PDB file of C-alpha atoms in Angstrom:
ATOM      1  CA  VAL A   1      76.859  78.449 105.162  1.00 30.00           C
ATOM      2  CA  PRO A   2      75.203  80.269 102.252  1.00 38.00           C
ATOM      3  CA  LYS A   3      76.042  83.929 101.841  1.00 40.00           C
ATOM      4  CA  HIS A   4      72.384  84.778 101.308  1.00 43.00           C
ATOM      5  CA  ASP A   5      69.524  84.171 103.708  1.00 42.00           C
ATOM      6  CA  LEU A   6      67.219  81.282 102.864  1.00 42.00           C
ATOM      7  CA  LEU A   7      63.800  81.915 104.293  1.00 43.00           C
ATOM      8  CA  SER A   8      60.814  79.653 104.602  1.00 39.00           C
ATOM      9  CA  HIS A   9      57.233  80.905 104.578  1.00 39.00           C
ATOM     10  CA  SER A  10      57.319  81.368 108.358  1.00 34.00           C
ATOM     11  CA  ALA A  11      60.469  83.511 108.517  1.00 35.00           C
ATOM     12  CA  LEU A  12      60.033  86.932 110.097  1.00 28.00           C
ATOM     13  CA  ARG A  13      63.286  88.874 109.754  1.00 33.00           C
ATOM     14  CA  LEU A  14      65.339  89.741 106.715  1.00 39.00           C
ATOM     15  CA  PRO A  15      68.764  91.276 107.287  1.00 40.00           C
ATOM     16  CA  LEU A  16      69.178  93.446 104.207  1.00 38.00           C
ATOM     17  CA  PRO A  17      72.256  95.520 103.441  1.00 35.00           C
ATOM     18  CA  SER A  18      71.483  98.860 101.872  1.00 35.00           C
ATOM     19  CA  PRO A  19      74.405 100.378  99.976  1.00 33.00           C
ATOM     20  CA  ARG A  20      72.995 103.879 100.531  1.00 31.00           C
ATOM     21  CA  ARG A  21      72.359 103.697 104.278  1.00 32.00           C
ATOM     22  CA  GLY A  22      74.396 100.853 105.789  1.00 30.00           C
ATOM     23  CA  HIS A  23      72.954  97.677 107.290  1.00 25.00           C
ATOM     24  CA  ARG A  24      69.482  97.473 108.782  1.00 28.00           C
ATOM     25  CA  SER A  25      66.787  94.905 109.461  1.00 28.00           C
ATOM     26  CA  ILE A  26      63.277  95.087 108.108  1.00 31.00           C
ATOM     27  CA  ALA A  27      60.585  93.009 109.772  1.00 31.00           C
ATOM     28  CA  VAL A  28      58.480  91.055 107.293  1.00 31.00           C
ATOM     29  CA  ALA A  29      54.886  90.144 108.100  1.00 30.00           C
ATOM     30  CA  ASP A  30      54.142  86.466 108.582  1.00 30.00           C
ATOM     31  CA  HIS A  31      50.791  84.869 107.810  1.00 28.00           C
ATOM     32  CA  ALA A  32      49.411  86.161 111.142  1.00 31.00           C
ATOM     33  CA  GLY A  33      50.086  89.743 110.017  1.00 35.00           C
ATOM     34  CA  GLN A  34      52.758  90.768 112.518  1.00 34.00           C
ATOM     35  CA  SER A  35      54.355  94.202 112.321  1.00 35.00           C
ATOM     36  CA  THR A  36      56.290  95.390 109.273  1.00 36.00           C
ATOM     37  CA  LYS A  37      57.755  98.514 110.917  1.00 39.00           C
ATOM     38  CA  SER A  38      61.258  99.457 109.848  1.00 38.00           C
ATOM     39  CA  ARG A  39      63.868 100.849 112.223  1.00 37.00           C
ATOM     40  CA  ASP A  40      64.425 103.563 109.634  1.00 45.00           C
ATOM     41  CA  SER A  41      62.063 106.540 109.997  1.00 52.00           C
ATOM     42  CA  ARG A  42      61.930 106.926 106.204  1.00 76.00           C
ATOM     43  CA  VAL A  43      59.066 105.150 104.422  1.00 86.00           C
ATOM     44  CA  THR A  44      60.218 101.867 102.911  1.00 93.00           C
ATOM     45  CA  ARG A  45      59.780 101.437  99.154  1.00 97.00           C
ATOM     46  CA  ILE A  46      59.544  97.972  97.626  1.00 97.00           C
ATOM     47  CA  LEU A  47      59.559  97.235  93.918  1.00 98.00           C
ATOM     48  CA  HIS A  48      57.996  93.926  92.880  1.00 97.00           C
ATOM     49  CA  CYS A  49      58.863  92.528  89.438  1.00 97.00           C
ATOM     50  CA  ILE A  50      56.495  90.017  87.795  1.00 96.00           C
ATOM     51  CA  SER A  51      55.536  89.314  84.173  1.00 92.00           C
ATOM     52  CA  SER A  52      51.801  89.751  84.737  1.00 93.00           C
ATOM     53  CA  LEU A  53      49.096  89.770  87.363  1.00 94.00           C
ATOM     54  CA  GLY A  54      47.173  86.834  85.884  1.00 91.00           C
ATOM     55  CA  GLY A  55      45.157  84.525  88.091  1.00 83.00           C
ATOM     56  CA  GLY A  56      47.905  82.244  89.471  1.00 88.00           C
ATOM     57  CA  GLY A  57      49.028  81.621  93.035  1.00 90.00           C
ATOM     58  CA  ALA A  58      52.160  83.774  92.893  1.00 92.00           C
ATOM     59  CA  GLU A  59      50.102  86.642  91.544  1.00 94.00           C
ATOM     60  CA  ARG A  60      47.530  86.281  94.353  1.00 94.00           C
ATOM     61  CA  GLN A  61      50.325  86.228  96.958  1.00 93.00           C
ATOM     62  CA  LEU A  62      51.883  89.332  95.425  1.00 95.00           C
ATOM     63  CA  VAL A  63      48.561  91.212  95.483  1.00 96.00           C
ATOM     64  CA  HIS A  64      47.902  90.214  99.100  1.00 95.00           C
ATOM     65  CA  LEU A  65      51.432  91.161 100.199  1.00 95.00           C
ATOM     66  CA  SER A  66      51.341  94.486  98.321  1.00 96.00           C
ATOM     67  CA  ASN A  67      47.995  95.431  99.862  1.00 97.00           C
ATOM     68  CA  GLN A  68      49.327  94.609 103.351  1.00 96.00           C
ATOM     69  CA  PHE A  69      52.471  96.694 102.802  1.00 96.00           C
ATOM     70  CA  ILE A  70      50.311  99.650 101.698  1.00 96.00           C
ATOM     71  CA  ARG A  71      48.254  99.297 104.911  1.00 95.00           C
ATOM     72  CA  LYS A  72      51.501  99.363 106.905  1.00 94.00           C
ATOM     73  CA  GLY A  73      52.546 102.624 105.227  1.00 95.00           C
ATOM     74  CA  TRP A  74      55.077 101.324 102.692  1.00 96.00           C
ATOM     75  CA  ASN A  75      55.412 102.617  99.130  1.00 97.00           C
ATOM     76  CA  VAL A  76      54.699  99.691  96.789  1.00 97.00           C
ATOM     77  CA  ASP A  77      55.505  99.607  93.079  1.00 97.00           C
ATOM     78  CA  ILE A  78      54.910  96.686  90.714  1.00 97.00           C
ATOM     79  CA  ALA A  79      56.803  96.392  87.429  1.00 96.00           C
ATOM     80  CA  LEU A  80      55.129  94.157  84.842  1.00 94.00           C
ATOM     81  CA  ILE A  81      54.628  93.445  81.162  1.00 92.00           C
ATOM     82  CA  ARG A  82      50.862  92.764  81.268  1.00 91.00           C
ATOM     83  CA  GLU A  83      48.343  93.610  83.968  1.00 91.00           C
ATOM     84  CA  GLY A  84      45.994  90.605  84.107  1.00 91.00           C
ATOM     85  CA  ALA A  85      42.962  89.661  86.199  1.00 90.00           C
ATOM     86  CA  MET A  86      44.494  90.268  89.650  1.00 92.00           C
ATOM     87  CA  ALA A  87      45.366  93.936  88.966  1.00 93.00           C
ATOM     88  CA  GLY A  88      41.826  94.962  89.940  1.00 92.00           C
ATOM     89  CA  SER A  89      42.366  93.527  93.452  1.00 94.00           C
ATOM     90  CA  LEU A  90      45.262  95.867  94.227  1.00 96.00           C
ATOM     91  CA  ASP A  91      44.968  98.678  96.746  1.00 95.00           C
ATOM     92  CA  PRO A  92      44.754 102.006  94.860  1.00 96.00           C
ATOM     93  CA  GLY A  93      48.007 103.065  96.561  1.00 96.00           C
ATOM     94  CA  VAL A  94      50.020 100.455  94.630  1.00 97.00           C
ATOM     95  CA  VAL A  95      51.730 101.988  91.589  1.00 97.00           C
ATOM     96  CA  LEU A  96      51.918  99.832  88.442  1.00 96.00           C
ATOM     97  CA  HIS A  97      54.728 100.312  85.927  1.00 96.00           C
ATOM     98  CA  ARG A  98      53.912  98.582  82.640  1.00 94.00           C
ATOM     99  CA  PHE A  99      56.844  97.944  80.317  1.00 91.00           C
ATOM    100  CA  ARG A 100      56.802  98.334  76.577  1.00 88.00           C
ATOM    101  CA  ALA A 101      57.567  94.863  75.306  1.00 86.00           C
ATOM    102  CA  GLY A 102      56.837  92.670  72.331  1.00 83.00           C
ATOM    103  CA  GLY A 103      56.682  89.634  74.630  1.00 76.00           C
ATOM    104  CA  ASN A 104      58.142  88.049  77.748  1.00 71.00           C
ATOM    105  CA  TYR A 105      61.648  87.787  76.299  1.00 76.00           C
ATOM    106  CA  ASP A 106      61.921  91.252  74.805  1.00 83.00           C
ATOM    107  CA  PRO A 107      65.440  92.515  75.713  1.00 84.00           C
ATOM    108  CA  ARG A 108      64.063  96.006  76.333  1.00 90.00           C
ATOM    109  CA  VAL A 109      62.442  94.749  79.561  1.00 93.00           C
ATOM    110  CA  GLY A 110      65.820  94.434  81.301  1.00 92.00           C
ATOM    111  CA  LEU A 111      66.801  97.988  80.402  1.00 93.00           C
ATOM    112  CA  GLN A 112      63.408  99.297  81.493  1.00 95.00           C
ATOM    113  CA  ILE A 113      63.684  97.560  84.874  1.00 96.00           C
ATOM    114  CA  LEU A 114      67.201  98.929  85.364  1.00 96.00           C
ATOM    115  CA  THR A 115      65.986 102.452  84.510  1.00 96.00           C
ATOM    116  CA  LEU A 116      63.007 102.078  86.861  1.00 97.00           C
ATOM    117  CA  ILE A 117      65.208 100.908  89.749  1.00 97.00           C
ATOM    118  CA  ARG A 118      67.531 103.853  89.269  1.00 96.00           C
ATOM    119  CA  ARG A 119      64.600 106.288  89.134  1.00 96.00           C
ATOM    120  CA  LEU A 120      62.614 104.906  92.088  1.00 96.00           C
ATOM    121  CA  ARG A 121      65.606 103.965  94.268  1.00 96.00           C
ATOM    122  CA  PRO A 122      63.677 101.228  96.097  1.00 97.00           C
ATOM    123  CA  ASP A 123      64.919  99.817  99.393  1.00 97.00           C
ATOM    124  CA  ILE A 124      64.095  96.290  98.219  1.00 97.00           C
ATOM    125  CA  VAL A 125      63.454  94.597  94.881  1.00 98.00           C
ATOM    126  CA  GLN A 126      61.407  91.405  95.074  1.00 97.00           C
ATOM    127  CA  THR A 127      61.112  89.185  92.014  1.00 97.00           C
ATOM    128  CA  TRP A 128      58.369  86.704  91.231  1.00 96.00           C
ATOM    129  CA  LEU A 129      58.641  83.716  88.889  1.00 92.00           C
ATOM    130  CA  PRO A 130      61.654  82.636  86.811  1.00 88.00           C
ATOM    131  CA  GLN A 131      61.662  85.288  84.071  1.00 90.00           C
ATOM    132  CA  MET A 132      61.726  88.186  86.524  1.00 94.00           C
ATOM    133  CA  ASP A 133      64.113  86.325  88.845  1.00 93.00           C
ATOM    134  CA  VAL A 134      66.630  86.548  85.998  1.00 94.00           C
ATOM    135  CA  ILE A 135      65.841  89.982  84.543  1.00 94.00           C
ATOM    136  CA  GLY A 136      64.804  91.822  87.710  1.00 96.00           C
ATOM    137  CA  GLY A 137      67.421  90.025  89.799  1.00 96.00           C
ATOM    138  CA  ALA A 138      70.220  91.025  87.439  1.00 96.00           C
ATOM    139  CA  ALA A 139      68.976  94.634  87.470  1.00 97.00           C
ATOM    140  CA  ALA A 140      68.855  94.688  91.295  1.00 97.00           C
ATOM    141  CA  VAL A 141      72.352  93.197  91.604  1.00 96.00           C
ATOM    142  CA  THR A 142      73.703  95.660  89.017  1.00 96.00           C
ATOM    143  CA  SER A 143      72.049  98.559  90.884  1.00 96.00           C
ATOM    144  CA  ARG A 144      73.261  97.291  94.280  1.00 97.00           C
ATOM    145  CA  VAL A 145      69.722  97.206  95.693  1.00 97.00           C
ATOM    146  CA  PRO A 146      68.864  94.409  98.151  1.00 97.00           C
ATOM    147  CA  TRP A 147      67.016  91.672  96.270  1.00 96.00           C
ATOM    148  CA  VAL A 148      64.511  89.095  97.513  1.00 95.00           C
ATOM    149  CA  LEU A 149      63.829  86.146  95.212  1.00 93.00           C
ATOM    150  CA  SER A 150      60.432  84.466  95.701  1.00 92.00           C
ATOM    151  CA  GLU A 151      60.648  80.707  95.127  1.00 88.00           C
ATOM    152  CA  ARG A 152      57.180  79.396  94.287  1.00 81.00           C
ATOM    153  CA  THR A 153      57.986  75.747  93.536  1.00 79.00           C
ATOM    154  CA  ALA A 154      60.520  72.978  94.218  1.00 70.00           C
ATOM    155  CA  GLY A 155      63.703  71.944  92.437  1.00 67.00           C
ATOM    156  CA  ALA A 156      62.034  68.933  90.819  1.00 66.00           C
ATOM    157  CA  ALA A 157      59.954  71.339  88.704  1.00 72.00           C
ATOM    158  CA  TYR A 158      63.060  72.749  87.026  1.00 71.00           C
ATOM    159  CA  ARG A 159      64.431  70.536  84.281  1.00 78.00           C
ATOM    160  CA  ARG A 160      68.047  71.058  83.293  1.00 84.00           C
ATOM    161  CA  SER A 161      68.054  73.844  80.720  1.00 85.00           C
ATOM    162  CA  PHE A 162      70.150  76.865  79.912  1.00 89.00           C
ATOM    163  CA  ARG A 163      67.375  79.170  81.150  1.00 85.00           C
ATOM    164  CA  ASN A 164      67.170  77.423  84.537  1.00 85.00           C
ATOM    165  CA  LEU A 165      70.973  77.377  84.912  1.00 86.00           C
ATOM    166  CA  VAL A 166      71.058  81.148  84.310  1.00 90.00           C
ATOM    167  CA  ARG A 167      68.290  81.630  86.898  1.00 87.00           C
ATOM    168  CA  ARG A 168      70.157  79.559  89.466  1.00 87.00           C
ATOM    169  CA  PHE A 169      73.428  81.416  88.796  1.00 92.00           C
ATOM    170  CA  ILE A 170      71.793  84.840  89.174  1.00 92.00           C
ATOM    171  CA  GLY A 171      69.519  83.691  92.028  1.00 91.00           C
ATOM    172  CA  ALA A 172      72.555  82.673  94.083  1.00 91.00           C
ATOM    173  CA  ARG A 173      73.300  86.410  94.319  1.00 92.00           C
ATOM    174  CA  ALA A 174      69.962  87.269  95.968  1.00 94.00           C
ATOM    175  CA  ASP A 175      70.189  88.853  99.402  1.00 94.00           C
ATOM    176  CA  ALA A 176      67.291  86.665 100.559  1.00 92.00           C
ATOM    177  CA  ILE A 177      65.200  83.854  99.149  1.00 90.00           C
ATOM    178  CA  VAL A 178      61.641  83.374 100.353  1.00 89.00           C
ATOM    179  CA  ALA A 179      60.252  79.923  99.612  1.00 86.00           C
ATOM    180  CA  ASN A 180      56.684  78.791 100.146  1.00 84.00           C
ATOM    181  CA  SER A 181      57.711  75.147 100.621  1.00 82.00           C
ATOM    182  CA  SER A 182      60.554  73.103 102.072  1.00 82.00           C
ATOM    183  CA  GLY A 183      61.200  71.758  98.548  1.00 77.00           C
ATOM    184  CA  GLY A 184      61.693  75.287  97.263  1.00 75.00           C
ATOM    185  CA  LEU A 185      63.970  76.083 100.171  1.00 78.00           C
ATOM    186  CA  SER A 186      66.111  72.980  99.639  1.00 78.00           C
ATOM    187  CA  TYR A 187      66.509  73.849  95.935  1.00 77.00           C
ATOM    188  CA  TRP A 188      68.575  76.870  96.960  1.00 78.00           C
ATOM    189  CA  GLN A 189      70.403  75.269  99.924  1.00 79.00           C
ATOM    190  CA  ASN A 190      73.487  74.397  97.871  1.00 66.00           C
ATOM    191  CA  SER A 191      73.645  77.628  95.909  1.00 65.00           C
ATOM    192  CA  ARG A 192      76.626  79.768  96.827  1.00 51.00           C
ATOM    193  CA  ARG A 193      77.937  83.060  95.608  1.00 51.00           C
ATOM    194  CA  PRO A 194      81.324  82.645  93.929  1.00 47.00           C
TER     195      PRO A 194
END
């Protein structure tokens, strides 16, 4: 049995340990828009990490999810390198944090994410796409903040490379993995924390 929760697109509950407040469950909205109320009376803060808000599918899902969380009363922050076309579709309540970076692999991005996590103290960090799964995931694990990895594809899309091995190693430490396909879910089935 994996030590992290593997979730398909229809999953509704994420058990997330919070090192600051003990263990609690947060309900996650499904595609029908069910409740996202937390048992904690404090407003939930989620930090999404993505390289940009260009016009792809992951970016559209992130915008839709962020706007729904704002409507439910959550605090939503998005950390990114470049804004992109989808940024204009965000609810005005979403806070964008743009990193200073010379490119996607600028080592300063990791330090900036770590600093942002420590400043915001989010309840959840959710990463989108491989680069941020590695950088944002490592920062969340280091900061002991519950981390949700968003799997947007299937294992067949990942050729054997050092970069993908690092992602899989770090991703195995996620508190939850949300996949939008059974192929994406099965990619993580055999991942275990050491």
